[in-house]
Amino acid sequence: GLQVHQPLQPFGRSVAMAFNKGKAHRASLALAATLATLGLWESVQAFAVGRRQLPMIALYLGASPALAQDGMEQWQDLGSRGLKYIDLRPGKGAEADQDAVVRVQWSGRLYSKQGWTYGRCNDPECELRFKVGDGTTIAGLDEGIRGMREGGYRRFLIPPQIAYQEGQELQPLPDRDDLKRRLYSTVFNKVRIANGEGATLGTIVLDVVLKRVVAQT
């Protein structure tokens, strides 16, 4: 269920704050606060999902921005290496599979570090083009794009073992060298890895829109 930073706001204060919000959110926030105060986190999650108010309710209850965006989303497992995904918009065109040449637009951020966005491309001029299975991208993208159809939009939660690898320039990467250096120095920070933070540092959230399946060879 949803996790929040403790201590939770007292119930009375939560309700009072709720009434300072717009009318459209007032009842949602008050009810969410009531459920949270009672410790009914699964009910909070189900309620927020049903109301399509995940980020707003999560932030109101004290979650970090990263948790607010990702903590209650309904991730599905894909494969056996820890990859998870959400279909934000199913595609209707040609399907990406082994050896298909594809073009994608993307946005990548770290799951830790307050969700720092390290790169994005939402323009045809910068689309990433690659052949599925050619080894030029992080494994999480190569695995996750299989089965997507043109026009589809997926969000991936990619663990370190299938994300960026030290000493390899695997796409998608920022187009600026300073951002590449910052990405790698953060993900492969030896001190923090030695402190046991490697799994958190190396996990990324990658949004991918499959613009075109160009060809299969």
PDB file of C-alpha atoms in Angstrom:
ATOM      1  CA  GLY A   1       0.000   0.000   0.000  1.00  0.00           C
ATOM      2  CA  LEU A   2       0.901   3.679   0.039  1.00  0.00           C
ATOM      3  CA  GLN A   3       3.789   4.624   2.281  1.00  0.00           C
ATOM      4  CA  VAL A   4       4.060   8.118   3.773  1.00  0.00           C
ATOM      5  CA  HIS A   5       6.549   9.984   5.874  1.00  0.00           C
ATOM      6  CA  GLN A   6       5.739   9.894   9.579  1.00  0.00           C
ATOM      7  CA  PRO A   7       4.411  11.340  11.679  1.00  0.00           C
ATOM      8  CA  LEU A   8       1.126  11.654   9.806  1.00  0.00           C
ATOM      9  CA  GLN A   9      -0.713  14.930  10.157  1.00  0.00           C
ATOM     10  CA  PRO A  10      -3.240  14.824  13.016  1.00  0.00           C
ATOM     11  CA  PHE A  11      -6.722  14.099  11.782  1.00  0.00           C
ATOM     12  CA  GLY A  12      -8.201  17.407  12.903  1.00  0.00           C
ATOM     13  CA  ARG A  13      -5.507  19.402  11.110  1.00  0.00           C
ATOM     14  CA  SER A  14      -5.934  17.285   7.978  1.00  0.00           C
ATOM     15  CA  VAL A  15      -9.653  17.970   7.803  1.00  0.00           C
ATOM     16  CA  ALA A  16      -9.095  21.668   8.425  1.00  0.00           C
ATOM     17  CA  MET A  17      -6.571  21.819   5.607  1.00  0.00           C
ATOM     18  CA  ALA A  18      -8.964  19.924   3.364  1.00  0.00           C
ATOM     19  CA  PHE A  19     -11.544  22.677   3.675  1.00  0.00           C
ATOM     20  CA  ASN A  20      -9.017  25.194   2.426  1.00  0.00           C
ATOM     21  CA  LYS A  21      -8.816  23.298  -0.885  1.00  0.00           C
ATOM     22  CA  GLY A  22     -11.157  23.729  -3.808  1.00  0.00           C
ATOM     23  CA  LYS A  23     -14.624  22.279  -3.571  1.00  0.00           C
ATOM     24  CA  ALA A  24     -13.802  19.534  -6.067  1.00  0.00           C
ATOM     25  CA  HIS A  25     -11.108  18.087  -3.779  1.00  0.00           C
ATOM     26  CA  ARG A  26     -12.555  18.826  -0.327  1.00  0.00           C
ATOM     27  CA  ALA A  27     -14.427  15.579   0.266  1.00  0.00           C
ATOM     28  CA  SER A  28     -11.658  13.449  -1.270  1.00  0.00           C
ATOM     29  CA  LEU A  29      -8.972  14.872   0.978  1.00  0.00           C
ATOM     30  CA  ALA A  30     -11.069  14.643   4.123  1.00  0.00           C
ATOM     31  CA  LEU A  31     -12.017  11.036   3.483  1.00  0.00           C
ATOM     32  CA  ALA A  32      -8.449  10.081   2.584  1.00  0.00           C
ATOM     33  CA  ALA A  33      -7.229  11.672   5.817  1.00  0.00           C
ATOM     34  CA  THR A  34      -9.818   9.736   7.803  1.00  0.00           C
ATOM     35  CA  LEU A  35      -8.764   6.421   6.264  1.00  0.00           C
ATOM     36  CA  ALA A  36      -5.081   7.220   6.754  1.00  0.00           C
ATOM     37  CA  THR A  37      -5.571   8.135  10.399  1.00  0.00           C
ATOM     38  CA  LEU A  38      -7.202   4.744  10.913  1.00  0.00           C
ATOM     39  CA  GLY A  39      -4.241   3.066   9.248  1.00  0.00           C
ATOM     40  CA  LEU A  40      -6.316   1.788   6.323  1.00  0.00           C
ATOM     41  CA  TRP A  41      -3.658   2.321   3.653  1.00  0.00           C
ATOM     42  CA  GLU A  42      -5.085  -0.220   1.199  1.00  0.00           C
ATOM     43  CA  SER A  43      -8.395   1.617   1.365  1.00  0.00           C
ATOM     44  CA  VAL A  44      -6.628   4.940   0.767  1.00  0.00           C
ATOM     45  CA  GLN A  45      -4.954   3.469  -2.302  1.00  0.00           C
ATOM     46  CA  ALA A  46      -8.149   1.973  -3.708  1.00  0.00           C
ATOM     47  CA  PHE A  47     -10.033   5.218  -3.104  1.00  0.00           C
ATOM     48  CA  ALA A  48      -7.344   7.378  -4.724  1.00  0.00           C
ATOM     49  CA  VAL A  49      -7.118   5.101  -7.756  1.00  0.00           C
ATOM     50  CA  GLY A  50     -10.868   5.190  -8.208  1.00  0.00           C
ATOM     51  CA  ARG A  51     -10.975   8.978  -7.943  1.00  0.00           C
ATOM     52  CA  ARG A  52      -7.981   9.404 -10.304  1.00  0.00           C
ATOM     53  CA  GLN A  53      -6.359  11.634  -7.661  1.00  0.00           C
ATOM     54  CA  LEU A  54      -3.204   9.667  -6.851  1.00  0.00           C
ATOM     55  CA  PRO A  55      -0.564  12.448  -6.796  1.00  0.00           C
ATOM     56  CA  MET A  56      -2.774  15.003  -5.068  1.00  0.00           C
ATOM     57  CA  ILE A  57      -3.888  12.666  -2.269  1.00  0.00           C
ATOM     58  CA  ALA A  58      -0.427  11.156  -1.796  1.00  0.00           C
ATOM     59  CA  LEU A  59       1.230  14.561  -1.458  1.00  0.00           C
ATOM     60  CA  TYR A  60      -1.503  15.772   0.881  1.00  0.00           C
ATOM     61  CA  LEU A  61      -0.836  12.833   3.214  1.00  0.00           C
ATOM     62  CA  GLY A  62       2.864  13.624   3.350  1.00  0.00           C
ATOM     63  CA  ALA A  63       4.389  11.421   0.659  1.00  0.00           C
ATOM     64  CA  SER A  64       7.510  12.517  -1.203  1.00  0.00           C
ATOM     65  CA  PRO A  65       7.011  13.697  -4.808  1.00  0.00           C
ATOM     66  CA  ALA A  66       8.463  10.429  -6.125  1.00  0.00           C
ATOM     67  CA  LEU A  67       6.070   8.368  -4.037  1.00  0.00           C
ATOM     68  CA  ALA A  68       3.202  10.638  -4.977  1.00  0.00           C
ATOM     69  CA  GLN A  69       3.789   9.932  -8.637  1.00  0.00           C
ATOM     70  CA  ASP A  70       4.781   6.275  -8.436  1.00  0.00           C
ATOM     71  CA  GLY A  71       3.851   4.885  -5.049  1.00  0.00           C
ATOM     72  CA  MET A  72       0.235   3.999  -5.848  1.00  0.00           C
ATOM     73  CA  GLU A  73       0.465   3.296  -9.539  1.00  0.00           C
ATOM     74  CA  GLN A  74      -0.498  -0.182 -10.617  1.00  0.00           C
ATOM     75  CA  TRP A  75       2.795  -1.599 -11.846  1.00  0.00           C
ATOM     76  CA  GLN A  76       2.727  -4.902 -13.716  1.00  0.00           C
ATOM     77  CA  ASP A  77       5.649  -7.334 -13.875  1.00  0.00           C
ATOM     78  CA  LEU A  78       7.298  -7.923 -17.240  1.00  0.00           C
ATOM     79  CA  GLY A  79       9.761 -10.766 -17.576  1.00  0.00           C
ATOM     80  CA  SER A  80      11.835 -12.285 -14.798  1.00  0.00           C
ATOM     81  CA  ARG A  81      14.477  -9.595 -14.165  1.00  0.00           C
ATOM     82  CA  GLY A  82      12.479  -7.113 -12.126  1.00  0.00           C
ATOM     83  CA  LEU A  83      11.137  -4.921 -14.945  1.00  0.00           C
ATOM     84  CA  LYS A  84       7.743  -3.341 -14.256  1.00  0.00           C
ATOM     85  CA  TYR A  85       5.482  -1.290 -16.480  1.00  0.00           C
ATOM     86  CA  ILE A  86       2.214   0.599 -16.792  1.00  0.00           C
ATOM     87  CA  ASP A  87       0.397   0.983 -20.098  1.00  0.00           C
ATOM     88  CA  LEU A  88      -0.585   4.644 -20.078  1.00  0.00           C
ATOM     89  CA  ARG A  89      -1.936   4.452 -23.624  1.00  0.00           C
ATOM     90  CA  PRO A  90      -2.164   1.232 -25.654  1.00  0.00           C
ATOM     91  CA  GLY A  91      -1.001   1.503 -29.254  1.00  0.00           C
ATOM     92  CA  LYS A  92      -2.945   0.348 -32.295  1.00  0.00           C
ATOM     93  CA  GLY A  93      -0.290   0.153 -35.011  1.00  0.00           C
ATOM     94  CA  ALA A  94       2.484  -2.261 -35.917  1.00  0.00           C
ATOM     95  CA  GLU A  95       4.057  -4.256 -33.082  1.00  0.00           C
ATOM     96  CA  ALA A  96       7.675  -3.980 -31.955  1.00  0.00           C
ATOM     97  CA  ASP A  97       9.433  -7.335 -31.750  1.00  0.00           C
ATOM     98  CA  GLN A  98      12.890  -8.864 -32.144  1.00  0.00           C
ATOM     99  CA  ASP A  99      14.859  -7.200 -34.988  1.00  0.00           C
ATOM    100  CA  ALA A 100      12.235  -4.491 -35.553  1.00  0.00           C
ATOM    101  CA  VAL A 101      13.690  -1.027 -36.185  1.00  0.00           C
ATOM    102  CA  VAL A 102      11.799   1.412 -33.982  1.00  0.00           C
ATOM    103  CA  ARG A 103      11.639   5.139 -33.269  1.00  0.00           C
ATOM    104  CA  VAL A 104      10.718   6.331 -29.801  1.00  0.00           C
ATOM    105  CA  GLN A 105      10.313   9.508 -27.825  1.00  0.00           C
ATOM    106  CA  TRP A 106      11.205   9.273 -24.155  1.00  0.00           C
ATOM    107  CA  SER A 107      11.665  10.878 -20.769  1.00  0.00           C
ATOM    108  CA  GLY A 108      13.914   9.420 -18.071  1.00  0.00           C
ATOM    109  CA  ARG A 109      14.235  10.194 -14.380  1.00  0.00           C
ATOM    110  CA  LEU A 110      15.858   8.668 -11.358  1.00  0.00           C
ATOM    111  CA  TYR A 111      13.562   6.924  -8.912  1.00  0.00           C
ATOM    112  CA  SER A 112      15.658   8.398  -6.097  1.00  0.00           C
ATOM    113  CA  LYS A 113      17.134  11.921  -5.920  1.00  0.00           C
ATOM    114  CA  GLN A 114      13.650  13.479  -5.799  1.00  0.00           C
ATOM    115  CA  GLY A 115      12.880  12.092  -9.232  1.00  0.00           C
ATOM    116  CA  TRP A 116      15.525  14.115 -11.105  1.00  0.00           C
ATOM    117  CA  THR A 117      14.731  14.135 -14.847  1.00  0.00           C
ATOM    118  CA  TYR A 118      18.044  13.535 -16.579  1.00  0.00           C
ATOM    119  CA  GLY A 119      16.869  13.593 -20.194  1.00  0.00           C
ATOM    120  CA  ARG A 120      13.912  13.675 -22.515  1.00  0.00           C
ATOM    121  CA  CYS A 121      12.938  13.805 -26.161  1.00  0.00           C
ATOM    122  CA  ASN A 122       9.438  14.718 -27.284  1.00  0.00           C
ATOM    123  CA  ASP A 123      10.279  15.949 -30.746  1.00  0.00           C
ATOM    124  CA  PRO A 124      10.749  14.070 -34.049  1.00  0.00           C
ATOM    125  CA  GLU A 125      14.189  15.665 -34.478  1.00  0.00           C
ATOM    126  CA  CYS A 126      15.638  13.854 -31.466  1.00  0.00           C
ATOM    127  CA  GLU A 127      13.791  10.554 -31.563  1.00  0.00           C
ATOM    128  CA  LEU A 128      15.806   7.524 -30.551  1.00  0.00           C
ATOM    129  CA  ARG A 129      16.071   4.974 -33.336  1.00  0.00           C
ATOM    130  CA  PHE A 130      17.353   1.463 -32.698  1.00  0.00           C
ATOM    131  CA  LYS A 131      16.937  -2.151 -33.683  1.00  0.00           C
ATOM    132  CA  VAL A 132      15.278  -4.264 -31.022  1.00  0.00           C
ATOM    133  CA  GLY A 133      17.859  -6.706 -29.737  1.00  0.00           C
ATOM    134  CA  ASP A 134      20.938  -4.899 -31.059  1.00  0.00           C
ATOM    135  CA  GLY A 135      22.371  -4.174 -27.589  1.00  0.00           C
ATOM    136  CA  THR A 136      22.634  -0.395 -28.004  1.00  0.00           C
ATOM    137  CA  THR A 137      20.023   0.442 -25.355  1.00  0.00           C
ATOM    138  CA  ILE A 138      19.619  -0.390 -21.712  1.00  0.00           C
ATOM    139  CA  ALA A 139      18.214  -3.893 -21.368  1.00  0.00           C
ATOM    140  CA  GLY A 140      15.082  -2.621 -19.635  1.00  0.00           C
ATOM    141  CA  LEU A 141      14.069  -0.638 -22.701  1.00  0.00           C
ATOM    142  CA  ASP A 142      14.942  -3.453 -25.090  1.00  0.00           C
ATOM    143  CA  GLU A 143      12.836  -5.901 -23.088  1.00  0.00           C
ATOM    144  CA  GLY A 144      10.011  -3.515 -22.354  1.00  0.00           C
ATOM    145  CA  ILE A 145       9.371  -2.267 -25.865  1.00  0.00           C
ATOM    146  CA  ARG A 146       8.667  -5.759 -27.170  1.00  0.00           C
ATOM    147  CA  GLY A 147       4.955  -6.152 -27.620  1.00  0.00           C
ATOM    148  CA  MET A 148       4.281  -2.410 -27.742  1.00  0.00           C
ATOM    149  CA  ARG A 149       2.403  -1.112 -30.765  1.00  0.00           C
ATOM    150  CA  GLU A 150       2.811   2.143 -32.668  1.00  0.00           C
ATOM    151  CA  GLY A 151       1.228   5.002 -30.763  1.00  0.00           C
ATOM    152  CA  GLY A 152       1.593   3.199 -27.447  1.00  0.00           C
ATOM    153  CA  TYR A 153       2.825   4.968 -24.309  1.00  0.00           C
ATOM    154  CA  ARG A 154       4.395   2.952 -21.490  1.00  0.00           C
ATOM    155  CA  ARG A 155       6.041   3.845 -18.207  1.00  0.00           C
ATOM    156  CA  PHE A 156       8.791   1.482 -17.067  1.00  0.00           C
ATOM    157  CA  LEU A 157      10.280   0.989 -13.625  1.00  0.00           C
ATOM    158  CA  ILE A 158      13.740  -0.382 -14.394  1.00  0.00           C
ATOM    159  CA  PRO A 159      16.020  -1.887 -11.708  1.00  0.00           C
ATOM    160  CA  PRO A 160      19.807  -1.368 -11.832  1.00  0.00           C
ATOM    161  CA  GLN A 161      20.700  -4.742 -13.348  1.00  0.00           C
ATOM    162  CA  ILE A 162      18.849  -3.869 -16.558  1.00  0.00           C
ATOM    163  CA  ALA A 163      19.378  -0.101 -16.496  1.00  0.00           C
ATOM    164  CA  TYR A 164      22.619   1.866 -17.039  1.00  0.00           C
ATOM    165  CA  GLN A 165      25.884  -0.053 -16.721  1.00  0.00           C
ATOM    166  CA  GLU A 166      29.204   1.446 -15.678  1.00  0.00           C
ATOM    167  CA  GLY A 167      31.609   1.867 -18.588  1.00  0.00           C
ATOM    168  CA  GLN A 168      28.928   1.519 -21.255  1.00  0.00           C
ATOM    169  CA  GLU A 169      27.075   4.254 -23.132  1.00  0.00           C
ATOM    170  CA  LEU A 170      23.655   2.697 -23.482  1.00  0.00           C
ATOM    171  CA  GLN A 171      20.700   4.661 -24.816  1.00  0.00           C
ATOM    172  CA  PRO A 172      18.635   6.580 -24.010  1.00  0.00           C
ATOM    173  CA  LEU A 173      21.098   9.191 -22.788  1.00  0.00           C
ATOM    174  CA  PRO A 174      20.939  12.967 -22.316  1.00  0.00           C
ATOM    175  CA  ASP A 175      22.153  14.946 -25.320  1.00  0.00           C
ATOM    176  CA  ARG A 176      24.428  17.128 -23.146  1.00  0.00           C
ATOM    177  CA  ASP A 177      27.745  15.866 -21.828  1.00  0.00           C
ATOM    178  CA  ASP A 178      27.317  17.545 -18.431  1.00  0.00           C
ATOM    179  CA  LEU A 179      24.017  15.754 -17.897  1.00  0.00           C
ATOM    180  CA  LYS A 180      25.581  12.431 -18.908  1.00  0.00           C
ATOM    181  CA  ARG A 181      28.366  12.972 -16.376  1.00  0.00           C
ATOM    182  CA  ARG A 182      25.878  13.885 -13.663  1.00  0.00           C
ATOM    183  CA  LEU A 183      23.766  10.816 -14.443  1.00  0.00           C
ATOM    184  CA  TYR A 184      26.686   8.411 -14.270  1.00  0.00           C
ATOM    185  CA  SER A 185      28.293  10.042 -11.234  1.00  0.00           C
ATOM    186  CA  THR A 186      24.974   9.710  -9.407  1.00  0.00           C
ATOM    187  CA  VAL A 187      24.061   6.185 -10.456  1.00  0.00           C
ATOM    188  CA  PHE A 188      27.599   4.838  -9.895  1.00  0.00           C
ATOM    189  CA  ASN A 189      28.498   6.807  -6.774  1.00  0.00           C
ATOM    190  CA  LYS A 190      30.962   4.420  -5.134  1.00  0.00           C
ATOM    191  CA  VAL A 191      30.531   5.790  -1.617  1.00  0.00           C
ATOM    192  CA  ARG A 192      26.766   5.478  -1.677  1.00  0.00           C
ATOM    193  CA  ILE A 193      26.919   2.064  -3.329  1.00  0.00           C
ATOM    194  CA  ALA A 194      29.260   0.924  -0.563  1.00  0.00           C
ATOM    195  CA  ASN A 195      26.655   2.169   1.922  1.00  0.00           C
ATOM    196  CA  GLY A 196      24.095  -0.159   0.370  1.00  0.00           C
ATOM    197  CA  GLU A 197      22.235   2.400  -1.746  1.00  0.00           C
ATOM    198  CA  GLY A 198      23.069   0.884  -5.138  1.00  0.00           C
ATOM    199  CA  ALA A 199      19.634  -0.605  -5.756  1.00  0.00           C
ATOM    200  CA  THR A 200      17.965   2.739  -5.106  1.00  0.00           C
ATOM    201  CA  LEU A 201      20.467   4.906  -6.991  1.00  0.00           C
ATOM    202  CA  GLY A 202      20.391   2.791 -10.143  1.00  0.00           C
ATOM    203  CA  THR A 203      16.622   2.420 -10.479  1.00  0.00           C
ATOM    204  CA  ILE A 204      15.086   4.600 -13.171  1.00  0.00           C
ATOM    205  CA  VAL A 205      11.606   5.494 -14.379  1.00  0.00           C
ATOM    206  CA  LEU A 206      11.428   5.664 -18.165  1.00  0.00           C
ATOM    207  CA  ASP A 207       8.452   6.957 -20.144  1.00  0.00           C
ATOM    208  CA  VAL A 208       8.419   5.710 -23.732  1.00  0.00           C
ATOM    209  CA  VAL A 209       6.159   6.548 -26.670  1.00  0.00           C
ATOM    210  CA  LEU A 210       6.565   4.202 -29.646  1.00  0.00           C
ATOM    211  CA  LYS A 211       6.243   6.547 -32.600  1.00  0.00           C
ATOM    212  CA  ARG A 212       6.996   4.138 -35.396  1.00  0.00           C
ATOM    213  CA  VAL A 213       7.979   0.593 -36.226  1.00  0.00           C
ATOM    214  CA  VAL A 214      10.113   1.310 -39.288  1.00  0.00           C
ATOM    215  CA  ALA A 215      11.005  -2.148 -40.538  1.00  0.00           C
ATOM    216  CA  GLN A 216      11.860  -5.698 -39.615  1.00  0.00           C
ATOM    217  CA  THR A 217      14.990  -7.301 -41.013  1.00  0.00           C
TER     218      THR A 217
END
